[in-house]
Amino acid sequence: MRTGFVHRSASLVVLLTMLLGACGPKPTPTPPPYTPPPPGAVPAVVIQRTPERGQELRPDGAIELVFDRAMNRASVEAALQVSPAVKGSFEWPDERTVRFQPDKPLKRESEYQVTIGAEARANDGNPLDGAYRFRFRTVGYLEVAQVIPADDTQDVEATGTITVIFNRPVVPLQLVSDPTRADLPAQARQPLIIDPPVSGAGEWLNTSIYVFTPDLPLAGGTTYRVRVDAGLSDTTGGVLEEAYTWSFSTQPPAVVWVSPTEDAPLVGVDAAVQVTFNMPVDAASAQAAFRLEGPGGAVDGSATVDGPTLVFTPTN
């Protein structure tokens, strides 16, 4: 009985070890060791590459290498490897330049390593100066980095603007000053969908910051929902994968000044009453809500509204 328990325990340990190993991070491919060129050789070198250092590659882009001399095509193609493994075809624009075009688009926001082994040869017979390798990342997704007003902000000024900041350039620099050009996608001309609808005009302050200015102040005490639809693309090929939505609420109307002031003495019997709000108000609703009462009850008169100010004139 004891022996069977030990065997079962050992099997369980082995199984758990295998499961943990499968769930752990995959090992990074080990680069080939440096192979020094033979004495007297003048090794070939890579003088230029695409993507360059720090540059992201579009998923449908090609990897290109330029050597300092004409290369033996078969040896270069056999020596070039991409990890994770990628199938593709080779093109040679000239004897010094090789271009590798993947058969399928690469994964977005992923890292790849390119290696050319030391077995690559130039046409003059000289080898490559050791294995050449570099890493690059593919273009990621377009994202909304910040919005103003921020999501769930309360008491937003009705006279404010709506701003969205992206993590990547959405419009080319030459279109910033003219966002209505026909060659700019319609979604980039007006990326914001506002509910309730608001009339106004938008502009790109730079390639990644869009500001919408309403024609009139926003309605007070109202919750606005703003959306940037999925599918918006940037200048590098990145795409907004999911719609981005946020909301904010404007300040409710509030009285900021009255005339006559409260408890003012010796006010004339025919003096007008003035009420000023913190924002322009709807004339009909303000007139319906206003009421002036005296010792004998409600005072007759007429109320006019001009922007944020209501003026009530008693009837003589």
C-alpha positions as a Python dict, from the first residue, in 0.01 Angstrom:
ca = {
    (1, 'M'): (0, 0, 0),
    (2, 'R'): (282, 240, 82),
    (3, 'T'): (459, 171, -250),
    (4, 'G'): (142, 241, -452),
    (5, 'F'): (94, 571, -270),
    (6, 'V'): (452, 675, -349),
    (7, 'H'): (408, 586, -716),
    (8, 'R'): (83, 782, -740),
    (9, 'S'): (242, 1083, -567),
    (10, 'A'): (539, 1077, -803),
    (11, 'S'): (307, 1061, -1104),
    (12, 'L'): (108, 1357, -971),
    (13, 'V'): (427, 1561, -925),
    (14, 'V'): (538, 1485, -1282),
    (15, 'L'): (195, 1581, -1418),
    (16, 'L'): (190, 1911, -1228),
    (17, 'T'): (543, 1988, -1347),
    (18, 'M'): (438, 1931, -1710),
    (19, 'L'): (128, 2150, -1670),
    (20, 'L'): (322, 2433, -1510),
    (21, 'G'): (584, 2412, -1782),
    (22, 'A'): (315, 2435, -2051),
    (23, 'C'): (161, 2742, -1886),
    (24, 'G'): (490, 2924, -1837),
    (25, 'P'): (648, 3172, -2078),
    (26, 'K'): (791, 3031, -2397),
    (27, 'P'): (1169, 3050, -2417),
    (28, 'T'): (1321, 3319, -2636),
    (29, 'P'): (1493, 3174, -2945),
    (30, 'T'): (1865, 3141, -2884),
    (31, 'P'): (2060, 3345, -3140),
    (32, 'P'): (2336, 3161, -3326),
    (33, 'P'): (2686, 3205, -3186),
    (34, 'Y'): (2921, 3455, -3344),
    (35, 'T'): (3129, 3302, -3620),
    (36, 'P'): (3439, 3510, -3691),
    (37, 'P'): (3535, 3548, -4059),
    (38, 'P'): (3848, 3361, -4174),
    (39, 'P'): (4179, 3550, -4168),
    (40, 'G'): (4228, 3781, -4463),
    (41, 'A'): (3857, 3794, -4547),
    (42, 'V'): (3675, 4122, -4605),
    (43, 'P'): (3332, 4027, -4463),
    (44, 'A'): (3007, 4160, -4602),
    (45, 'V'): (2799, 4381, -4373),
    (46, 'V'): (2438, 4500, -4354),
    (47, 'I'): (2435, 4877, -4397),
    (48, 'Q'): (2062, 4943, -4384),
    (49, 'R'): (1745, 4768, -4277),
    (50, 'T'): (1368, 4811, -4277),
    (51, 'P'): (1213, 4847, -4028),
    (52, 'E'): (1478, 5075, -3881),
    (53, 'R'): (1569, 5079, -3512),
    (54, 'G'): (1265, 5190, -3310),
    (55, 'Q'): (1036, 5180, -3613),
    (56, 'E'): (723, 4967, -3612),
    (57, 'L'): (639, 4756, -3916),
    (58, 'R'): (292, 4753, -4066),
    (59, 'P'): (136, 4405, -4050),
    (60, 'D'): (145, 4386, -4430),
    (61, 'G'): (493, 4537, -4454),
    (62, 'A'): (812, 4379, -4585),
    (63, 'I'): (1148, 4322, -4418),
    (64, 'E'): (1432, 4467, -4624),
    (65, 'L'): (1810, 4444, -4588),
    (66, 'V'): (2075, 4633, -4784),
    (67, 'F'): (2433, 4499, -4794),
    (68, 'D'): (2754, 4678, -4877),
    (69, 'R'): (2806, 4465, -5189),
    (70, 'A'): (2637, 4222, -5427),
    (71, 'M'): (2526, 3907, -5244),
    (72, 'N'): (2479, 3544, -5333),
    (73, 'R'): (2100, 3521, -5336),
    (74, 'A'): (2063, 3152, -5253),
    (75, 'S'): (2291, 3174, -4948),
    (76, 'V'): (2116, 3484, -4813),
    (77, 'E'): (1769, 3335, -4855),
    (78, 'A'): (1879, 3014, -4684),
    (79, 'A'): (2037, 3206, -4396),
    (80, 'L'): (1747, 3445, -4326),
    (81, 'Q'): (1509, 3339, -4050),
    (82, 'V'): (1218, 3516, -3881),
    (83, 'S'): (1104, 3415, -3533),
    (84, 'P'): (824, 3338, -3461),
    (85, 'A'): (837, 3148, -3791),
    (86, 'V'): (688, 3334, -4088),
    (87, 'K'): (639, 3201, -4439),
    (88, 'G'): (701, 3439, -4725),
    (89, 'S'): (875, 3511, -5052),
    (90, 'F'): (1196, 3689, -5146),
    (91, 'E'): (1247, 3975, -5388),
    (92, 'W'): (1576, 4130, -5501),
    (93, 'P'): (1530, 4490, -5621),
    (94, 'D'): (1903, 4486, -5694),
    (95, 'E'): (2205, 4266, -5617),
    (96, 'R'): (2265, 4430, -5279),
    (97, 'T'): (1904, 4444, -5154),
    (98, 'V'): (1687, 4156, -5036),
    (99, 'R'): (1321, 4199, -4945),
    (100, 'F'): (1122, 3940, -4753),
    (101, 'Q'): (746, 3969, -4794),
    (102, 'P'): (537, 3755, -4552),
    (103, 'D'): (260, 3553, -4717),
    (104, 'K'): (11, 3666, -4450),
    (105, 'P'): (-6, 3987, -4245),
    (106, 'L'): (199, 3971, -3926),
    (107, 'K'): (28, 3984, -3588),
    (108, 'R'): (-36, 4334, -3461),
    (109, 'E'): (149, 4463, -3156),
    (110, 'S'): (390, 4168, -3162),
    (111, 'E'): (767, 4129, -3147),
    (112, 'Y'): (970, 3944, -3412),
    (113, 'Q'): (1339, 3863, -3446),
    (114, 'V'): (1520, 3852, -3780),
    (115, 'T'): (1846, 3661, -3813),
    (116, 'I'): (2082, 3610, -4105),
    (117, 'G'): (2328, 3336, -4029),
    (118, 'A'): (2700, 3367, -4093),
    (119, 'E'): (2667, 3124, -4385),
    (120, 'A'): (2535, 3406, -4606),
    (121, 'R'): (2794, 3489, -4873),
    (122, 'A'): (2873, 3778, -5102),
    (123, 'N'): (2926, 3723, -5472),
    (124, 'D'): (3297, 3777, -5417),
    (125, 'G'): (3301, 3473, -5186),
    (126, 'N'): (3341, 3662, -4858),
    (127, 'P'): (3110, 3560, -4569),
    (128, 'L'): (2883, 3780, -4365),
    (129, 'D'): (3053, 3944, -4069),
    (130, 'G'): (2905, 3702, -3817),
    (131, 'A'): (2532, 3644, -3776),
    (132, 'Y'): (2327, 3962, -3815),
    (133, 'R'): (2014, 3994, -3605),
    (134, 'F'): (1762, 4253, -3491),
    (135, 'R'): (1421, 4276, -3330),
    (136, 'F'): (1121, 4483, -3430),
    (137, 'R'): (760, 4529, -3331),
    (138, 'T'): (456, 4545, -3552),
    (139, 'V'): (213, 4834, -3546),
    (140, 'G'): (-30, 4809, -3256),
    (141, 'Y'): (-387, 4925, -3221),
    (142, 'L'): (-504, 5282, -3224),
    (143, 'E'): (-629, 5381, -2878),
    (144, 'V'): (-792, 5677, -2709),
    (145, 'A'): (-532, 5800, -2461),
    (146, 'Q'): (-732, 6078, -2294),
    (147, 'V'): (-1062, 6264, -2320),
    (148, 'I'): (-1166, 6606, -2193),
    (149, 'P'): (-1402, 6626, -2008),
    (150, 'A'): (-1299, 6298, -1848),
    (151, 'D'): (-1543, 6010, -1818),
    (152, 'D'): (-1815, 6061, -1554),
    (153, 'T'): (-1713, 6423, -1488),
    (154, 'Q'): (-1990, 6627, -1325),
    (155, 'D'): (-2070, 6999, -1339),
    (156, 'V'): (-1890, 7060, -1669),
    (157, 'E'): (-1912, 7419, -1792),
    (158, 'A'): (-2169, 7452, -2068),
    (159, 'T'): (-1935, 7671, -2272),
    (160, 'G'): (-1654, 7414, -2282),
    (161, 'T'): (-1517, 7206, -2568),
    (162, 'I'): (-1488, 6829, -2614),
    (163, 'T'): (-1138, 6693, -2674),
    (164, 'V'): (-1009, 6346, -2761),
    (165, 'I'): (-639, 6255, -2763),
    (166, 'F'): (-518, 5943, -2947),
    (167, 'N'): (-200, 5746, -2884),
    (168, 'R'): (-100, 5764, -3253),
    (169, 'P'): (-124, 6021, -3533),
    (170, 'V'): (-463, 5992, -3703),
    (171, 'V'): (-421, 6256, -3973),
    (172, 'P'): (-112, 6351, -4172),
    (173, 'L'): (58, 6671, -4066),
    (174, 'Q'): (-27, 6846, -4394),
    (175, 'L'): (-400, 6792, -4327),
    (176, 'V'): (-404, 6940, -3976),
    (177, 'S'): (-473, 7290, -4107),
    (178, 'D'): (-740, 7167, -4351),
    (179, 'P'): (-940, 6880, -4197),
    (180, 'T'): (-1220, 6910, -4457),
    (181, 'R'): (-1008, 6787, -4748),
    (182, 'A'): (-1170, 6515, -4954),
    (183, 'D'): (-874, 6280, -4921),
    (184, 'L'): (-924, 6267, -4542),
    (185, 'P'): (-1154, 5977, -4440),
    (186, 'A'): (-1499, 6090, -4328),
    (187, 'Q'): (-1455, 5930, -3986),
    (188, 'A'): (-1136, 6130, -3932),
    (189, 'R'): (-1307, 6454, -4034),
    (190, 'Q'): (-1555, 6408, -3749),
    (191, 'P'): (-1461, 6116, -3521),
    (192, 'L'): (-1705, 6210, -3241),
    (193, 'I'): (-2069, 6102, -3218),
    (194, 'I'): (-2245, 6302, -2946),
    (195, 'D'): (-2578, 6220, -2783),
    (196, 'P'): (-2787, 6431, -2745),
    (197, 'P'): (-2671, 6570, -3083),
    (198, 'V'): (-2473, 6893, -3073),
    (199, 'S'): (-2405, 7120, -3370),
    (200, 'G'): (-2058, 7258, -3396),
    (201, 'A'): (-1722, 7230, -3567),
    (202, 'G'): (-1416, 7022, -3497),
    (203, 'E'): (-1048, 7065, -3575),
    (204, 'W'): (-725, 6871, -3534),
    (205, 'L'): (-488, 7070, -3312),
    (206, 'N'): (-213, 6834, -3425),
    (207, 'T'): (-200, 6488, -3580),
    (208, 'S'): (-349, 6313, -3274),
    (209, 'I'): (-560, 6571, -3083),
    (210, 'Y'): (-913, 6652, -3199),
    (211, 'V'): (-1120, 6934, -3045),
    (212, 'F'): (-1493, 6984, -3099),
    (213, 'T'): (-1640, 7329, -3031),
    (214, 'P'): (-2021, 7350, -3004),
    (215, 'D'): (-2195, 7633, -3192),
    (216, 'L'): (-2398, 7712, -2879),
    (217, 'P'): (-2341, 7638, -2512),
    (218, 'L'): (-2434, 7287, -2409),
    (219, 'A'): (-2765, 7236, -2231),
    (220, 'G'): (-2740, 7271, -1855),
    (221, 'G'): (-2799, 6977, -1625),
    (222, 'T'): (-2764, 6731, -1913),
    (223, 'T'): (-2566, 6408, -1946),
    (224, 'Y'): (-2384, 6380, -2279),
    (225, 'R'): (-2252, 6055, -2418),
    (226, 'V'): (-1967, 6067, -2669),
    (227, 'R'): (-1848, 5781, -2886),
    (228, 'V'): (-1557, 5716, -3123),
    (229, 'D'): (-1657, 5427, -3346),
    (230, 'A'): (-1433, 5128, -3407),
    (231, 'G'): (-1250, 5118, -3737),
    (232, 'L'): (-1088, 5459, -3717),
    (233, 'S'): (-738, 5419, -3860),
    (234, 'D'): (-415, 5608, -3800),
    (235, 'T'): (-135, 5703, -4035),
    (236, 'T'): (73, 5398, -3941),
    (237, 'G'): (-195, 5141, -4020),
    (238, 'G'): (-323, 5099, -3664),
    (239, 'V'): (-698, 5060, -3620),
    (240, 'L'): (-928, 5139, -3327),
    (241, 'E'): (-1034, 4785, -3244),
    (242, 'E'): (-1335, 4868, -3026),
    (243, 'A'): (-1560, 5170, -2998),
    (244, 'Y'): (-1462, 5409, -2718),
    (245, 'T'): (-1749, 5566, -2522),
    (246, 'W'): (-1757, 5807, -2233),
    (247, 'S'): (-2001, 6049, -2072),
    (248, 'F'): (-2010, 6369, -1869),
    (249, 'S'): (-2274, 6596, -1719),
    (250, 'T'): (-2303, 6973, -1747),
    (251, 'Q'): (-2370, 7214, -1464),
    (252, 'P'): (-2740, 7260, -1384),
    (253, 'P'): (-2875, 7614, -1414),
    (254, 'A'): (-2816, 7819, -1098),
    (255, 'V'): (-2893, 8177, -995),
    (256, 'V'): (-2574, 8381, -953),
    (257, 'W'): (-2715, 8735, -915),
    (258, 'V'): (-3047, 8908, -843),
    (259, 'S'): (-3167, 9268, -840),
    (260, 'P'): (-3303, 9406, -613),
    (261, 'T'): (-3088, 9216, -368),
    (262, 'E'): (-3249, 9021, -87),
    (263, 'D'): (-3387, 9243, 191),
    (264, 'A'): (-3306, 9559, -10),
    (265, 'P'): (-3488, 9863, 148),
    (266, 'L'): (-3699, 10128, -30),
    (267, 'V'): (-3738, 9946, -363),
    (268, 'G'): (-3964, 10134, -603),
    (269, 'V'): (-4308, 9986, -662),
    (270, 'D'): (-4246, 9978, -1036),
    (271, 'A'): (-3888, 9846, -1019),
    (272, 'A'): (-3804, 9558, -1248),
    (273, 'V'): (-3671, 9235, -1102),
    (274, 'Q'): (-3364, 9088, -1267),
    (275, 'V'): (-3236, 8731, -1226),
    (276, 'T'): (-2903, 8622, -1380),
    (277, 'F'): (-2814, 8254, -1418),
    (278, 'N'): (-2477, 8089, -1462),
    (279, 'M'): (-2562, 8003, -1825),
    (280, 'P'): (-2809, 8094, -2098),
    (281, 'V'): (-3149, 7950, -2017),
    (282, 'D'): (-3452, 7843, -2215),
    (283, 'A'): (-3687, 8140, -2226),
    (284, 'A'): (-4014, 7945, -2200),
    (285, 'S'): (-3907, 7731, -1906),
    (286, 'A'): (-3754, 8028, -1720),
    (287, 'Q'): (-4066, 8239, -1768),
    (288, 'A'): (-4289, 7953, -1652),
    (289, 'A'): (-4075, 7895, -1343),
    (290, 'F'): (-4054, 8262, -1235),
    (291, 'R'): (-4305, 8394, -978),
    (292, 'L'): (-4311, 8725, -789),
    (293, 'E'): (-4532, 8742, -482),
    (294, 'G'): (-4630, 9038, -267),
    (295, 'P'): (-4860, 9092, 34),
    (296, 'G'): (-5162, 9044, -189),
    (297, 'G'): (-5035, 8736, -367),
    (298, 'A'): (-4881, 8698, -710),
    (299, 'V'): (-4773, 9018, -887),
    (300, 'D'): (-4883, 9057, -1247),
    (301, 'G'): (-4624, 9147, -1507),
    (302, 'S'): (-4418, 9024, -1801),
    (303, 'A'): (-4087, 8839, -1807),
    (304, 'T'): (-3829, 8855, -2087),
    (305, 'V'): (-3521, 8637, -2121),
    (306, 'D'): (-3197, 8735, -2293),
    (307, 'G'): (-2929, 8467, -2266),
    (308, 'P'): (-2860, 8408, -1897),
    (309, 'T'): (-3074, 8700, -1774),
    (310, 'L'): (-3446, 8715, -1694),
    (311, 'V'): (-3608, 9055, -1640),
    (312, 'F'): (-3958, 9080, -1485),
    (313, 'T'): (-4145, 9408, -1523),
    (314, 'P'): (-4452, 9452, -1298),
    (315, 'T'): (-4778, 9569, -1456),
    (316, 'N'): (-4883, 9908, -1324),
}
